[in-house]
Amino acid sequence: MPVKIEVKNLTKIFGKHPKSILDKVNQGWSKEKVLAETGHTVGIRNASFQVHEGEVFVIMGLSGSGKSTLIRCLNLLNKPTSGEIYVDGENILDYDKKQLKKFRQEKLAMVFQHFGLLSHRTVIGNVEYGLEVRKVPREERLSIARQAIANAGLAGWEDKMPNELSGGMQQRVGLARALANDPDILLMDEPFSALDPLIRRDMQYDLMELQSQLQKTIVFITHDINEAFKIGDRVAVMKDGVIEQIGTPEELLDAPESEYIENFVRDIDRSKVYQAKHVMFKTTVLVTIKQGLKTALNEMKTNGISSVFVVDSERRLQGIITIDDTVAAIKEGKTLRDILRDDFFTTDTEASLQDLIPKATDTKYPLAVIDENNKLLGLISRVSVLSALV
Amino acid sequence: MDSFPASIRFELGVYVDIFVKWLYTNFGDFFDAVSSVVLWLMVNIENILLWLPWWSVLIIVLLLGWRFVSPIAGAIFALMLVLVGSFGYWDHMLYTLAIVMASVVISLVIGIPIGILMAYSTHAQSVMRPILDFMQTMPSLVYLIPAILFFGLGKVPGVFATTIYAIPPVIRLTDMGIRQVSKEMVEAAVSFGSSSWDILTKVQLPQALPAIMAGINQTTMMAISMVVIASMIGVKGLGMEVLIGIQRIDVGRGFEAGLGIVIIAIIMDRISQGVANRFKIPS
Ligand SMILES: Nc1ncnc2c1ncn2[C@@H]1O[C@H](COP(=O)(O)OP(=O)(O)OP(=O)(O)O)[C@@H](O)[C@H]1O
Ligand SMILES: [Mg+2]
């Protein structure tokens, strides 16, 4: 994946004369010391990372760790004290006023924690705002805005005022407003934190759904590790303005680099992080549909298993046969096709273990992991689903 | 008795006189230009008001009251105006209305930009705040002096004095209204690549509108309260009638004219408040 955003050695200090403090910060003065002796606040200290195109990059950390400061540097709502930010290879800190305006209008859009809707404008008035400042003709922008509202599931609410909507709906307006601009990059600063848990789950789900279609580059901030691991392709964990570790959810779970991160991941529900692809095993113990019952019986006997999956010559899943049925069929002179069963479960590679638990408890066969062409990719033993939970 | 020593004497008044004279000799043309613009505005407003048939004024007030306050209020306002007319003060009322309207218009044209400037620049705010405080605590009578000096007697100094007296609320409330706009809202607008002009006209002013409307209401009320005083420098209207009532100790006449002013004040207050309420932003 090409790199979309590259941040190099980014430092942000708040206060009257941030540049004058830079040396001290680089020498490693702690945030407390800098504040006590100079009255300046260190927002971010020497952060470097890359975000790839089409990736959901999550920034996570406790309150005050500098997450907002960091994301706000990406559209220069905060002016970095030092460092470089490349978007599509261009250092946005070199932009003049006009270029910056164009960059904000076309490249990225932001979704805010408290929505940031214009309370004097209707829903559609809000959604068309970004297009309006880009001077898109009225008819055109209204039709784009209407479509964006419909995509956000708010058709029919166009002429309502924001205060007439629930929090979840207001954030959908925020999202529609951002997407109406068709930006490459979405910046989302704790977009769901102000919402009830149930609504929040819906919104997370909808965002993931949307992302699978749109493939935007998303920088997403949260302080909720479950949210981070659910939607993030990669997660950066911040502490006191420093990025402590960057990795996929599994990497952070399996190899936390500091106690801070260990504490974070301790109460994560592993079943939500692990996906089918992490626990499946690739098997060669299979029977093709053309093979005879004797071969199948032999396969099961040598491997000490009581059932085996049946595939065709292209490894597409046809069914499963049990050892009991096979023995009986051989006696009765039936064929393999006669005893094919379909009372097993299949799953795709992305399904979380959480979703597999009910299936695993409900069957006596392994779960079959297949791709969209019904091709068998691997198997998941019932034991591995249930044991990953502890 | 030990009185204050005559030797300690600082004649501030002399210097003020000198300053004003200096202003006048150096900026005489400027004052003339201002004077002709204000006069043009005044005369036009007056002419329009006087041109309107009396019953059409009643209908306008009735409809405005109906729409922005309540149907009953509209009817009551119209009846109140009939009362003023029956005192024989119809034209006087229109003169008064004209000076109030002219002063309010000028106050808005000057005051809203100043308010915006104050909201944008803490520096400007710290300069303007004491000036506004000063203007509001100064007895209104004092404004007549520079008004006469610069513009002589008549309508123009009347409008000038009234404007100076009435302008602070609209400035203050414009400033306050813009400063109150939620930071996140402005940032959202910035993040979409808005220009400064977009931010001002599409976010800050619409958001500040309720506050600005409240400022307009207060400015209007202050302008009305200035009309009696402005009549001292020759502004025709209800204020002048009150003044004549006082000078001749004619209680009846003074009372009628005074009641006329109160009626105008009530009507303008209610209607402008009703309009302001229309601009309230649901939150
Ligand atoms: N405009 C500002 N002026 C001064 N200090 C600031 C400013 N904005 C942020 N800070 C400071 O920078 C540090 C990081 O703040 P930031 O808002 O980025 O944290 P956060 O991780 O987003 O926290 P939260 O989860 O509470 O939103 C904090 O110590 C904060 O006080
Ligand atoms: Mg934050």
XYZ file of C-alpha atoms and ligand atoms in Angstrom:
705
model
C 0.000 0.000 0.000
C 1.372 3.448 -0.893
C 2.048 5.836 1.960
C -0.632 8.509 2.209
C 0.491 10.449 5.254
C 3.988 10.529 6.624
C 4.761 12.358 9.846
C 8.396 12.903 10.766
C 9.668 14.026 14.157
C 6.590 16.080 14.879
C 6.699 18.188 18.021
C 4.018 20.528 19.249
C 4.495 22.789 22.222
C 1.768 25.118 23.497
C 2.642 28.453 25.054
C 3.980 31.900 24.337
C 7.345 31.041 22.791
C 7.211 27.377 21.804
C 10.324 27.448 19.621
C 12.480 28.613 22.513
C 11.528 25.525 24.503
C 12.281 23.117 21.692
C 15.858 22.427 22.773
C 14.812 21.584 26.289
C 12.114 19.260 25.025
C 14.572 17.567 22.703
C 16.965 17.132 25.611
C 14.257 15.055 27.186
C 12.842 17.381 29.823
C 9.665 15.823 31.129
C 6.286 17.380 30.424
C 5.931 18.332 34.104
C 9.348 19.940 34.239
C 8.741 21.943 31.089
C 5.430 23.143 32.441
C 6.777 24.010 35.875
C 9.849 25.867 34.652
C 8.681 27.491 31.437
C 4.903 27.525 31.567
C 4.717 25.693 28.242
C 2.775 22.497 27.623
C 4.282 19.719 25.554
C 1.473 18.452 23.348
C 3.415 16.041 21.151
C 7.015 15.003 21.392
C 8.903 13.798 18.348
C 6.178 11.675 16.790
C 6.858 9.777 13.571
C 4.542 7.425 11.732
C 3.128 6.574 8.361
C -0.458 6.014 7.355
C -1.052 3.922 4.270
C -3.662 4.536 1.669
C -6.990 2.919 2.505
C -5.909 2.152 6.049
C -7.763 2.813 9.273
C -5.080 4.183 11.552
C -6.184 4.520 15.148
C -4.517 6.773 17.685
C -5.237 5.718 21.218
C -4.234 6.992 24.622
C -5.493 8.355 27.906
C -6.980 11.816 28.213
C -4.334 14.497 27.745
C -1.914 12.188 25.968
C -1.914 14.412 22.887
C -4.229 12.550 20.523
C -6.262 15.586 19.517
C -3.163 17.715 19.236
C -1.687 15.182 16.847
C -4.703 14.788 14.593
C -5.218 18.545 14.520
C -1.689 18.940 13.200
C -2.672 16.884 10.166
C -4.940 19.653 8.875
C -2.944 22.372 10.573
C -5.654 23.387 13.001
C -2.580 23.177 15.217
C 0.631 24.532 13.821
C 3.468 22.109 14.612
C 6.438 23.550 16.457
C 8.849 21.390 14.502
C 8.804 18.377 12.218
C 7.420 17.521 8.830
C 4.073 16.251 7.603
C 3.885 14.802 4.117
C 0.566 14.104 2.481
C 0.886 12.443 -0.911
C 4.558 13.328 -0.782
C 4.055 17.080 -0.231
C 5.120 18.763 2.964
C 1.968 20.548 4.022
C 3.946 22.845 6.285
C 5.376 24.488 3.179
C 1.926 25.392 1.889
C 0.994 29.042 1.609
C -2.446 30.251 2.648
C -4.079 29.494 -0.676
C -2.589 26.015 -0.981
C -3.605 25.227 2.576
C -7.170 26.261 1.837
C -7.269 24.059 -1.226
C -5.693 21.191 0.715
C -8.327 21.439 3.430
C -11.107 21.717 0.881
C -10.097 18.783 -1.248
C -7.784 16.361 0.520
C -9.267 15.802 3.922
C -12.276 16.313 6.123
C -12.694 16.128 9.862
C -15.365 14.679 12.118
C -15.526 16.170 15.606
C -16.253 14.681 19.014
C -19.059 17.119 19.719
C -20.095 17.121 16.074
C -19.243 20.791 15.389
C -22.442 21.243 13.406
C -23.589 24.741 12.502
C -26.660 25.091 14.705
C -28.152 27.852 12.561
C -28.218 25.655 9.482
C -30.428 22.753 8.564
C -29.044 19.256 8.103
C -28.621 19.769 4.388
C -27.215 23.248 5.007
C -24.542 21.620 7.118
C -23.771 18.836 4.704
C -23.403 21.188 1.761
C -21.101 23.506 3.713
C -17.811 22.086 2.477
C -19.012 22.254 -1.121
C -20.306 25.757 -0.590
C -16.907 27.109 0.435
C -15.472 25.356 -2.600
C -17.939 27.373 -4.664
C -19.669 24.335 -6.153
C -22.859 25.558 -7.897
C -25.923 25.380 -5.693
C -27.908 22.757 -7.595
C -24.943 20.453 -7.829
C -23.983 20.715 -4.199
C -27.535 20.193 -3.024
C -27.796 17.008 -5.015
C -24.444 15.754 -3.675
C -25.490 16.694 -0.155
C -28.807 14.907 -0.531
C -27.015 11.768 -1.645
C -24.547 11.988 1.247
C -27.429 12.360 3.685
C -29.162 9.352 2.200
C -25.944 7.324 2.428
C -25.715 8.238 6.088
C -29.212 6.849 6.592
C -30.836 10.225 7.194
C -33.040 10.582 4.128
C -36.061 12.673 5.018
C -34.235 14.683 7.686
C -32.672 17.191 5.278
C -34.632 20.197 6.457
C -34.495 19.540 10.179
C -32.291 21.600 12.453
C -29.395 19.772 14.163
C -30.925 20.219 17.618
C -33.954 18.224 16.517
C -31.751 15.168 16.007
C -30.395 12.665 18.511
C -26.659 12.579 19.174
C -26.138 9.590 16.935
C -28.000 11.247 14.111
C -26.066 14.466 14.583
C -22.826 12.572 14.194
C -24.197 10.961 11.061
C -24.686 14.488 9.771
C -21.078 15.196 10.753
C -19.973 12.151 8.812
C -22.155 12.999 5.828
C -20.748 16.523 5.838
C -17.224 15.142 5.755
C -17.979 12.595 3.040
C -19.916 15.019 0.843
C -16.561 16.594 0.065
C -15.249 13.228 -1.106
C -11.920 13.668 0.688
C -9.079 11.140 0.444
C -8.518 11.344 4.157
C -10.978 11.340 7.028
C -9.819 12.685 10.372
C -12.056 11.535 13.197
C -11.406 12.852 16.697
C -13.296 10.605 19.110
C -16.338 10.749 16.857
C -18.356 8.247 18.845
C -17.261 9.066 22.384
C -20.243 11.280 23.072
C -22.748 8.589 22.092
C -24.556 5.867 24.050
C -22.895 2.448 23.889
C -25.608 0.948 21.696
C -25.666 3.791 19.190
C -21.919 3.764 19.303
C -21.811 0.142 18.221
C -24.121 0.883 15.309
C -21.967 3.786 14.247
C -18.809 1.693 14.436
C -20.445 -0.950 12.358
C -21.689 1.567 9.802
C -18.285 3.171 9.584
C -16.641 -0.178 8.901
C -19.283 -0.960 6.326
C -18.758 2.403 4.676
C -15.007 1.984 4.752
C -15.196 -1.359 3.001
C -16.889 0.430 0.091
C -15.070 3.729 0.076
C -11.547 2.701 1.072
C -10.668 6.112 2.501
C -7.562 6.714 4.519
C -8.883 7.189 8.036
C -7.125 8.550 11.082
C -9.357 7.715 14.003
C -8.926 8.749 17.601
C -10.356 6.963 20.566
C -9.523 6.319 24.178
C -11.458 3.069 24.108
C -9.217 0.138 23.338
C -12.093 -2.072 22.300
C -13.090 0.502 19.716
C -9.482 0.888 18.607
C -9.005 -2.819 18.089
C -12.358 -3.281 16.465
C -11.933 -0.791 13.685
C -8.194 -0.183 13.472
C -5.940 -1.821 10.909
C -3.075 -0.445 12.944
C -3.106 1.285 16.296
C -0.700 3.871 17.707
C -0.679 4.141 21.473
C 0.237 7.542 22.901
C 1.390 8.542 26.342
C 2.354 12.066 27.435
C 2.721 13.209 23.868
C 4.905 10.294 22.819
C 3.889 7.467 20.530
C 4.772 4.406 22.596
C 4.037 1.691 20.087
C 2.470 1.245 16.690
C 1.173 -2.085 15.500
C -1.761 -4.184 14.479
C -4.152 -5.098 17.282
C -2.648 -8.605 17.402
C 0.872 -7.254 17.651
C -0.077 -5.000 20.534
C -1.839 -7.870 22.255
C 0.906 -10.399 21.750
C 3.928 -8.185 22.242
C 3.153 -5.057 24.221
C 6.368 -3.051 24.477
C 5.630 -1.324 27.764
C 3.674 -1.703 30.915
C 1.429 1.187 29.864
C 0.325 -0.789 26.836
C 0.033 -4.002 28.813
C -2.327 -2.214 31.154
C -4.353 -1.067 28.208
C -4.649 -4.461 26.608
C -5.222 -6.314 29.853
C -8.929 -5.702 29.888
C -9.426 -6.099 26.190
C -11.781 -8.800 25.182
C -9.544 -11.005 23.065
C -12.429 -12.675 21.326
C -13.193 -9.356 19.666
C -9.669 -8.861 18.398
C -8.829 -12.298 17.121
C -10.328 -13.174 13.823
C -10.874 -16.448 12.078
C -7.692 -16.002 10.078
C -5.635 -15.853 13.271
C -6.762 -19.190 14.635
C -7.421 -21.260 11.533
C -5.037 -23.969 10.476
C -4.375 -25.007 6.923
C -5.068 -28.679 6.384
C -4.076 -31.158 3.763
C -6.335 -33.802 5.197
C -9.138 -33.527 2.688
C -11.037 -35.787 0.375
C -11.921 -34.800 -3.167
C -15.361 -35.615 -4.378
C -14.021 -37.958 -7.048
C -12.183 -40.164 -4.575
C -13.747 -43.346 -3.297
C -15.126 -44.092 0.147
C -12.233 -46.414 0.928
C -9.684 -43.644 0.411
C -11.745 -41.384 2.618
C -11.953 -43.994 5.349
C -8.239 -44.550 5.140
C -7.570 -40.791 5.393
C -9.646 -40.535 8.545
C -8.118 -43.597 10.122
C -4.492 -42.551 9.525
C -5.135 -39.073 10.891
C -7.269 -40.229 13.784
C -10.249 -38.030 12.952
C -13.923 -38.831 12.874
C -14.926 -36.626 9.953
C -13.334 -35.066 6.905
C -14.243 -32.206 4.562
C -14.867 -32.948 0.906
C -13.740 -30.563 -1.836
C -13.747 -30.557 -5.621
C -10.683 -30.364 -7.839
C -10.492 -26.591 -7.293
C -10.669 -27.045 -3.549
C -14.224 -25.715 -3.414
C -16.058 -27.028 -0.388
C -18.664 -29.703 -1.145
C -19.568 -31.044 2.261
C -18.384 -33.231 5.084
C -18.516 -36.979 5.707
C -18.280 -38.798 9.012
C -16.442 -42.008 9.684
C -19.619 -43.816 10.818
C -21.465 -42.919 7.613
C -18.482 -43.985 5.548
C -18.257 -47.415 7.153
C -21.993 -47.957 6.750
C -21.939 -46.753 3.156
C -19.172 -49.108 2.221
C -21.261 -52.011 3.548
C -24.380 -50.850 1.739
C -22.506 -50.106 -1.489
C -23.416 -46.378 -1.560
C -21.207 -43.636 -3.038
C -19.487 -40.706 -1.384
C -22.059 -38.272 -2.735
C -24.852 -40.186 -0.987
C -23.465 -39.529 2.470
C -22.335 -35.881 2.064
C -23.596 -33.816 4.954
C -24.040 -30.068 5.140
C -24.722 -29.581 8.843
C -21.377 -27.859 9.458
C -20.623 -24.149 9.785
C -18.592 -21.945 7.488
C -17.050 -18.552 8.111
C -14.946 -15.989 6.315
C -11.473 -15.006 7.427
C -12.541 -11.703 8.986
C -15.118 -13.017 11.435
C -14.165 -12.343 15.026
C -13.897 -15.197 17.462
C -16.734 -13.625 19.354
C -19.014 -14.331 16.411
C -17.701 -17.884 16.115
C -18.402 -18.883 19.692
C -22.053 -19.786 19.151
C -21.138 -21.826 16.075
C -18.314 -23.609 17.843
C -20.544 -24.636 20.697
C -23.272 -25.746 18.346
C -21.460 -28.241 16.189
C -19.367 -31.342 16.498
C -17.272 -30.599 13.384
C -14.488 -28.096 12.916
C -15.500 -24.733 11.352
C -14.619 -24.342 7.694
C -13.014 -21.057 6.639
C -13.882 -20.262 3.035
C -13.385 -17.375 0.656
C -16.054 -15.731 -1.456
C -15.728 -18.511 -4.083
C -16.445 -21.169 -1.517
C -12.830 -22.271 -1.643
C -11.645 -23.926 1.549
C -8.873 -21.857 3.133
C -8.506 -23.652 6.424
C -10.218 -25.115 9.418
C -10.810 -23.920 12.926
C -11.038 -26.516 15.634
C -13.750 -25.947 18.195
C -11.162 -26.094 20.927
C -9.142 -23.214 19.501
C -12.185 -20.928 19.465
C -13.053 -21.671 23.029
C -9.486 -21.652 24.319
C -8.649 -18.293 22.740
C -11.117 -16.821 25.158
C -9.002 -17.469 28.204
C -13.841 77.721 56.446
C -10.786 76.531 54.610
C -11.633 76.353 50.930
C -9.734 74.705 48.126
C -6.750 76.863 47.149
C -7.434 78.912 44.060
C -3.793 78.552 43.077
C -4.279 74.884 42.206
C -6.092 75.309 38.978
C -6.051 73.054 35.957
C -8.217 74.394 33.217
C -8.998 71.174 31.386
C -12.019 72.790 29.785
C -9.776 75.288 27.981
C -7.788 72.499 26.393
C -10.924 70.666 25.388
C -12.116 73.845 23.718
C -8.838 74.201 21.914
C -8.936 70.601 20.760
C -12.471 70.891 19.463
C -11.635 74.107 17.638
C -8.599 72.448 16.140
C -10.757 69.564 14.998
C -13.202 71.974 13.485
C -10.691 74.040 11.575
C -8.817 71.018 10.274
C -11.686 68.657 9.635
C -14.372 71.142 8.735
C -14.828 69.606 5.291
C -15.148 66.186 6.794
C -17.888 67.343 9.154
C -19.648 69.010 6.266
C -19.566 65.787 4.298
C -20.852 63.768 7.239
C -23.478 66.376 7.778
C -24.803 66.168 4.249
C -24.961 62.351 4.318
C -26.830 62.354 7.621
C -29.143 65.082 6.439
C -29.881 63.205 3.245
C -30.747 60.090 5.253
C -32.907 62.006 7.711
C -34.802 63.929 5.086
C -35.537 60.828 3.085
C -36.794 58.879 6.074
C -38.938 61.832 7.109
C -40.338 62.293 3.648
C -41.256 58.655 3.326
C -42.940 58.650 6.710
C -44.834 61.846 5.985
C -45.841 60.627 2.549
C -47.496 57.535 4.025
C -51.249 58.009 4.598
C -51.973 57.880 8.335
C -54.072 54.729 8.090
C -51.339 52.880 6.242
C -48.986 53.508 9.179
C -51.612 51.947 11.430
C -51.893 48.955 9.126
C -48.123 48.496 8.976
C -47.832 48.596 12.763
C -50.818 46.286 13.102
C -49.287 43.755 10.744
C -45.801 43.931 12.270
C -47.282 43.497 15.750
C -49.502 40.683 14.525
C -46.640 38.819 12.933
C -43.858 39.333 15.436
C -45.703 39.662 18.732
C -49.335 38.554 18.648
C -52.534 39.539 16.839
C -53.901 41.231 19.944
C -50.659 43.149 20.436
C -50.858 44.350 16.836
C -54.344 45.702 17.408
C -53.359 47.359 20.670
C -50.340 49.003 19.021
C -52.553 50.428 16.299
C -55.017 51.784 18.876
C -52.164 53.365 20.808
C -51.064 55.189 17.671
C -54.621 56.409 17.137
C -54.392 57.851 20.657
C -51.184 59.730 19.795
C -52.841 61.066 16.644
C -55.848 62.193 18.646
C -53.551 64.311 20.825
C -52.706 66.177 17.631
C -49.198 64.780 17.603
C -49.231 62.597 14.495
C -46.606 64.531 12.574
C -44.490 65.065 15.676
C -44.522 61.354 16.203
C -43.291 60.784 12.667
C -40.457 63.287 13.146
C -39.430 61.475 16.285
C -39.652 58.145 14.536
C -37.478 59.484 11.734
C -34.672 60.611 14.009
C -34.773 57.337 15.923
C -34.654 55.317 12.722
C -31.840 57.378 11.242
C -29.795 57.072 14.422
C -30.356 53.340 14.637
C -29.368 52.819 11.002
C -26.166 54.812 11.485
C -25.467 52.999 14.755
C -25.690 49.643 12.988
C -23.594 50.697 10.023
C -20.830 51.908 12.325
C -21.399 49.734 15.374
C -21.490 46.258 13.853
C -18.095 46.586 12.125
C -16.591 47.988 15.329
C -18.074 45.074 17.257
C -16.581 42.633 14.761
C -13.207 44.320 15.053
C -13.357 44.028 18.834
C -14.225 40.353 18.631
C -11.284 39.703 16.337
C -8.697 41.771 18.125
C -8.216 41.657 21.869
C -6.180 44.797 21.395
C -9.101 46.651 19.835
C -11.330 45.322 22.567
C -9.121 46.652 25.323
C -9.105 50.059 23.653
C -12.852 50.151 22.998
C -14.109 48.808 26.314
C -13.215 51.882 28.397
C -14.441 54.180 25.665
C -17.812 52.438 25.642
C -17.993 52.515 29.432
C -17.206 56.198 29.315
C -19.861 56.830 26.687
C -22.496 55.004 28.678
C -21.822 56.722 31.997
C -21.554 60.192 30.508
C -24.804 62.157 31.048
C -26.495 62.217 27.692
C -26.810 65.974 27.795
C -23.059 66.294 27.387
C -23.202 64.884 23.858
C -25.068 67.950 22.773
C -21.985 70.114 23.132
C -19.767 68.497 20.480
C -22.874 67.990 18.376
C -23.545 71.727 18.317
C -19.896 72.520 17.788
C -19.510 70.293 14.798
C -22.916 70.565 13.237
C -24.673 73.598 14.643
C -28.369 73.311 15.463
C -31.043 71.121 13.901
C -31.546 67.597 12.731
C -27.965 66.604 12.021
C -26.501 67.301 15.470
C -29.615 65.627 16.870
C -28.862 62.461 14.957
C -25.189 62.740 15.877
C -25.839 63.053 19.612
C -28.480 60.339 19.539
C -26.184 57.974 17.654
C -23.289 58.462 20.043
C -25.576 57.871 22.968
C -27.285 54.828 21.469
C -24.417 53.013 19.756
C -22.692 51.179 22.666
C -25.141 48.266 23.057
C -24.959 47.172 19.452
C -21.148 47.301 19.558
C -20.931 45.375 22.801
C -23.415 42.719 21.803
C -21.869 42.187 18.379
C -18.509 41.667 20.078
C -19.995 39.354 22.689
C -22.084 37.430 20.170
C -19.081 36.639 17.992
C -16.840 35.713 20.886
C -19.478 33.318 22.155
C -19.571 31.203 19.005
C -18.478 27.692 19.897
C -14.852 27.033 19.114
C -15.572 23.641 17.647
C -18.028 25.161 15.187
C -15.474 27.660 13.946
C -12.822 24.960 13.768
C -15.128 22.731 11.790
C -15.576 25.547 9.311
C -11.818 26.139 9.173
C -11.181 22.448 8.640
C -13.303 22.573 5.496
C -11.045 25.247 4.058
C -13.263 28.268 4.705
C -11.813 31.695 4.044
C -11.894 34.286 6.829
C -14.814 35.908 5.055
C -16.680 32.568 4.973
C -16.085 32.135 8.682
C -17.401 35.603 9.414
C -20.432 35.544 7.161
C -21.409 31.888 7.248
C -20.615 31.031 10.854
C -19.877 33.894 13.202
C -22.418 36.497 12.153
C -25.322 34.045 11.791
C -24.429 32.596 15.180
C -24.112 36.062 16.706
C -27.336 37.282 15.135
C -29.528 36.765 18.213
C -27.083 38.796 20.300
C -26.847 41.457 17.609
C -30.641 41.646 17.461
C -30.738 42.142 21.220
C -28.190 44.921 20.723
C -30.363 46.534 18.074
C -33.296 46.440 20.444
C -31.330 48.136 23.210
C -29.852 50.686 20.834
C -33.349 51.559 19.617
C -34.578 52.032 23.164
C -31.664 54.303 23.988
C -32.230 56.330 20.854
C -35.844 56.893 21.874
C -34.802 57.928 25.344
C -32.555 60.571 23.799
C -35.272 62.385 21.850
C -36.265 64.830 24.597
C -32.671 65.825 25.117
C -32.007 66.109 21.403
C -34.925 68.522 21.156
C -32.850 71.008 23.143
C -30.762 71.586 20.047
C -33.759 72.019 17.862
C -34.895 68.564 16.838
C -38.593 68.717 16.040
C -40.901 66.023 17.335
C -42.506 64.714 20.507
C -39.373 65.545 22.513
C -39.675 69.187 21.533
C -43.311 69.186 22.673
C -42.279 67.795 26.063
C -39.620 70.467 26.318
C -42.114 73.215 25.473
C -44.477 71.741 28.064
C -41.731 72.023 30.653
C -40.742 75.551 29.681
C -44.308 76.800 29.778
C -45.216 74.689 32.790
C -47.977 73.250 30.641
C -48.434 69.903 32.380
C -51.182 68.707 30.069
C -49.215 69.257 26.900
C -46.067 67.766 28.378
C -47.966 64.727 29.560
C -49.566 64.066 26.180
C -46.249 64.308 24.360
C -44.496 62.236 27.015
C -47.130 59.546 26.708
C -46.568 59.606 22.941
C -42.879 58.839 23.487
C -43.694 56.002 25.853
C -46.084 54.550 23.292
C -43.473 54.650 20.546
C -40.969 53.067 22.901
C -43.319 50.233 23.827
C -44.243 49.497 20.224
C -40.666 49.533 18.950
C -39.435 47.485 21.880
C -42.037 44.769 21.464
C -41.728 44.536 17.729
C -37.920 44.517 17.697
C -37.917 41.911 20.457
C -40.344 39.835 18.469
C -38.081 40.064 15.447
C -35.061 39.181 17.598
C -36.844 36.072 18.874
C -37.295 34.917 15.302
C -33.527 34.763 15.006
C -32.992 32.690 18.117
C -30.938 29.636 17.268
C -32.387 26.454 18.707
C -29.844 24.780 20.939
N -4.733 25.068 22.841
C -3.987 24.547 23.830
N -3.248 25.354 24.623
C -2.498 24.843 25.607
N -2.394 23.550 25.899
C -3.096 22.690 25.145
C -3.939 23.138 24.080
N -4.522 22.069 23.499
C -4.072 20.997 24.176
N -3.215 21.356 25.164
C -2.508 20.464 26.078
O -1.856 19.466 25.327
C -1.951 18.211 25.967
C -2.584 17.213 25.038
O -3.935 17.564 24.856
P -4.895 16.843 23.837
O -6.146 17.630 23.784
O -4.185 16.606 22.572
O -5.151 15.468 24.564
P -6.123 14.280 24.135
O -5.290 13.056 24.097
O -6.873 14.636 22.932
O -7.072 14.193 25.386
P -8.658 13.924 25.441
O -8.843 12.438 25.422
O -9.032 14.511 26.762
O -9.287 14.622 24.288
C -2.741 18.414 27.236
O -1.825 18.529 28.304
C -3.449 19.724 27.001
O -3.620 20.416 28.209
Mg -8.968 15.036 22.490
